[in-house]
PDB file of C-alpha atoms in Angstrom:
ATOM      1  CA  UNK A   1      -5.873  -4.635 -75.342  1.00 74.00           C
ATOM      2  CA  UNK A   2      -8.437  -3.390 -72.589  1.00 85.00           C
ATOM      3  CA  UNK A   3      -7.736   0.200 -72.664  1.00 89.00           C
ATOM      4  CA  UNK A   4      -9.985   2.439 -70.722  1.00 92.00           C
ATOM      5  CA  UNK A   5     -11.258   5.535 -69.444  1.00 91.00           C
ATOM      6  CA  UNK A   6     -10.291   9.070 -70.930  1.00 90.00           C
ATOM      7  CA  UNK A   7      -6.451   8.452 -70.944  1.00 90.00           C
ATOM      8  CA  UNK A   8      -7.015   4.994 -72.735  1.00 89.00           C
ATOM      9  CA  UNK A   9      -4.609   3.032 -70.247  1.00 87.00           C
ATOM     10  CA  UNK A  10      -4.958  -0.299 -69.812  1.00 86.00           C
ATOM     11  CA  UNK A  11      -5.383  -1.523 -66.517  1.00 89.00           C
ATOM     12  CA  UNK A  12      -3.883  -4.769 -66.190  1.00 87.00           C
ATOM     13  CA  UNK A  13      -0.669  -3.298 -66.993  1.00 85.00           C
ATOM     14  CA  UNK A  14      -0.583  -0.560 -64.613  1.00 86.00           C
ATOM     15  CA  UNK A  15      -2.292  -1.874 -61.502  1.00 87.00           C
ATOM     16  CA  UNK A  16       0.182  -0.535 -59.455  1.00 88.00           C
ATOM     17  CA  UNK A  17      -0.205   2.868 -61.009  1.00 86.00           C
ATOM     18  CA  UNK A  18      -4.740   2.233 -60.415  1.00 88.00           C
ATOM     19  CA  UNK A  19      -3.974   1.272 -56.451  1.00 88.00           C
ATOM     20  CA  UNK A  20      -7.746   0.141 -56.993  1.00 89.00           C
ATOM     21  CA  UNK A  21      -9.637   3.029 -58.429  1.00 92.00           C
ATOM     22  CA  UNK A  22     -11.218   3.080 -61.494  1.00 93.00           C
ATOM     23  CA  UNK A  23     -10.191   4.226 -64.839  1.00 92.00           C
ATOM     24  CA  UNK A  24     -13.176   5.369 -65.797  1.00 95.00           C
ATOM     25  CA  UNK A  25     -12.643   8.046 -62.843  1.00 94.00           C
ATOM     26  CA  UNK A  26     -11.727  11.148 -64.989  1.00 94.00           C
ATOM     27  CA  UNK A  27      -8.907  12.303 -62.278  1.00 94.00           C
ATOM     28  CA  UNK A  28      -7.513   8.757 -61.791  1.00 93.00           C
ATOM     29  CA  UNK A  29      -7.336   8.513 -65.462  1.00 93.00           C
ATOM     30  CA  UNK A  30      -6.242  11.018 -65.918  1.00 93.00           C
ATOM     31  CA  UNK A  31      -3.524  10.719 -63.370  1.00 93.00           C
ATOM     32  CA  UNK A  32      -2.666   7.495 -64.606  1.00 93.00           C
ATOM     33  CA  UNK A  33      -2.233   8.208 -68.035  1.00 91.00           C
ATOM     34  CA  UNK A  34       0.415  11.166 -67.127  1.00 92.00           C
ATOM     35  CA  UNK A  35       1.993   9.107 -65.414  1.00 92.00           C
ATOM     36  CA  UNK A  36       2.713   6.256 -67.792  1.00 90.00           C
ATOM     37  CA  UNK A  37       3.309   8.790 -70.433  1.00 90.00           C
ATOM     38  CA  UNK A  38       5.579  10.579 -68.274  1.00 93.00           C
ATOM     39  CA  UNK A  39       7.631   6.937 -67.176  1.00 92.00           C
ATOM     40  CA  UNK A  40       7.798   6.346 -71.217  1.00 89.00           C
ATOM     41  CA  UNK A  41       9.265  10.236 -72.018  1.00 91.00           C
ATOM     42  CA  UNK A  42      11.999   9.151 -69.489  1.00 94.00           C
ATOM     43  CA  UNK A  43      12.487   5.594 -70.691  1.00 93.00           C
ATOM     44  CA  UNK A  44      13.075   7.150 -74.357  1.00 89.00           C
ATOM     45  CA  UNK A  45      14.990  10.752 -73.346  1.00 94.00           C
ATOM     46  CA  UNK A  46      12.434  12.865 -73.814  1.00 90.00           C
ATOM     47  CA  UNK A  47      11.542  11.833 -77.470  1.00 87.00           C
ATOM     48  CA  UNK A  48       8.249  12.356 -78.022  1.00 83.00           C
ATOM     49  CA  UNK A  49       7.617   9.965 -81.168  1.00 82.00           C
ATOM     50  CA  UNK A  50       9.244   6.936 -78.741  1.00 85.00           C
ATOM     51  CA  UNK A  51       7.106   7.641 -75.798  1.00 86.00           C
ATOM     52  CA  UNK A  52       3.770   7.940 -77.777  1.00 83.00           C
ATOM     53  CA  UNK A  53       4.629   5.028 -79.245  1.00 83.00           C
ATOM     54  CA  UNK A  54       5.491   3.276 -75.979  1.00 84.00           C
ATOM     55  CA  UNK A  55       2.188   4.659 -74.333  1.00 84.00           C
ATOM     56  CA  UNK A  56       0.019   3.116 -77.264  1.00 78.00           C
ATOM     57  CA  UNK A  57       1.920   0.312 -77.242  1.00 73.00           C
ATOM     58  CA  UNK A  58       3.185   0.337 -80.066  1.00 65.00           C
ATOM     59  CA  UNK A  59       0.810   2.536 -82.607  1.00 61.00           C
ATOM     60  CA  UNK A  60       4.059   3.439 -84.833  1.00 64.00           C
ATOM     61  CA  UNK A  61       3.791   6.359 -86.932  1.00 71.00           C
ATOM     62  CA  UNK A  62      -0.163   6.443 -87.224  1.00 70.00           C
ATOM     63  CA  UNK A  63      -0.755   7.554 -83.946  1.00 71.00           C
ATOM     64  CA  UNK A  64       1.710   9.932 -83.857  1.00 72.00           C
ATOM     65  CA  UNK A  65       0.581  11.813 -86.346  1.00 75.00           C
ATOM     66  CA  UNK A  66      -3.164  11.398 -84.382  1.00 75.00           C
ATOM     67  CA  UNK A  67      -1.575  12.845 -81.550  1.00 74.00           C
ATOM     68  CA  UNK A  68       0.115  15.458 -83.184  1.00 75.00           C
ATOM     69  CA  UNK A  69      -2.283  16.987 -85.017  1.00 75.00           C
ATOM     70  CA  UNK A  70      -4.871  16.989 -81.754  1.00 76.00           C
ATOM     71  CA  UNK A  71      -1.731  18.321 -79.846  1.00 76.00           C
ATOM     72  CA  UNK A  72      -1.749  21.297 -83.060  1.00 78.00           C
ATOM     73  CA  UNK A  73      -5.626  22.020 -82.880  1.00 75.00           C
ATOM     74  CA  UNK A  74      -5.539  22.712 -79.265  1.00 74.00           C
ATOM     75  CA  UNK A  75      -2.159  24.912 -79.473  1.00 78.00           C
ATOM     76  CA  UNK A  76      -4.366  26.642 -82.249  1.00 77.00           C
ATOM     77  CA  UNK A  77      -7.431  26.893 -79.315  1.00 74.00           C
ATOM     78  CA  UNK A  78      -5.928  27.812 -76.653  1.00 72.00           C
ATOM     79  CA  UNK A  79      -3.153  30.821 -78.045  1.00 71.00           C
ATOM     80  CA  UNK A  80      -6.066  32.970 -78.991  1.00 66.00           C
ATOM     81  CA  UNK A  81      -8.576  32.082 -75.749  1.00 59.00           C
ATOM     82  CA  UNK A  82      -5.630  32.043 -73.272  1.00 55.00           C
ATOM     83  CA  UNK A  83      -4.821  35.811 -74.500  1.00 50.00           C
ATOM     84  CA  UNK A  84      -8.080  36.772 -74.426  1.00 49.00           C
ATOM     85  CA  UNK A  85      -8.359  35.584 -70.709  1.00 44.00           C
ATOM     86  CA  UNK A  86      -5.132  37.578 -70.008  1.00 43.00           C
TER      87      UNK A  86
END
């Protein structure tokens, strides 16, 4: 579908979210991509399968359970570092 930069988002659906920049720009990409993730956790009521789902555009179960498990290996990361910072 075009998707690009770090966030994946493709452009010619969110031009009004890219005002011009690049998504290959880390922090527009990154901004982006919150925010169309953000606009699909309120379009679905804070479900989290619907809205991954929506952002993808439509990757179904698969990518969910992509996400998930990257969402579980940095939880895992960042419990022990983040104490250890503390």
């Amino acid at each position: 579908y075009g998707a690009q930069g770090l966030m994946q988002v493709v452009p010619r659906f969110h031009k009004d979210k890219l005002k011009g920049e690049s998504p290959f720009n880390i922090q527009t990409s990154i901004r982006e991509g919150t925010q169309v993730l953000t606009d699909c956790l309120r379009k679905h009521k804070g479900n989290s399968y619907k809205a991954l789902n929506c952002y993808s555009g439509g990757g179904g179960s698969k990518y969910y359970r992509t996400v998930s498990g990257f969402k579980a290996n940095l939880d895992n990361f960042l419990k022990p570092n983040v104490r250890s910072v503390i």
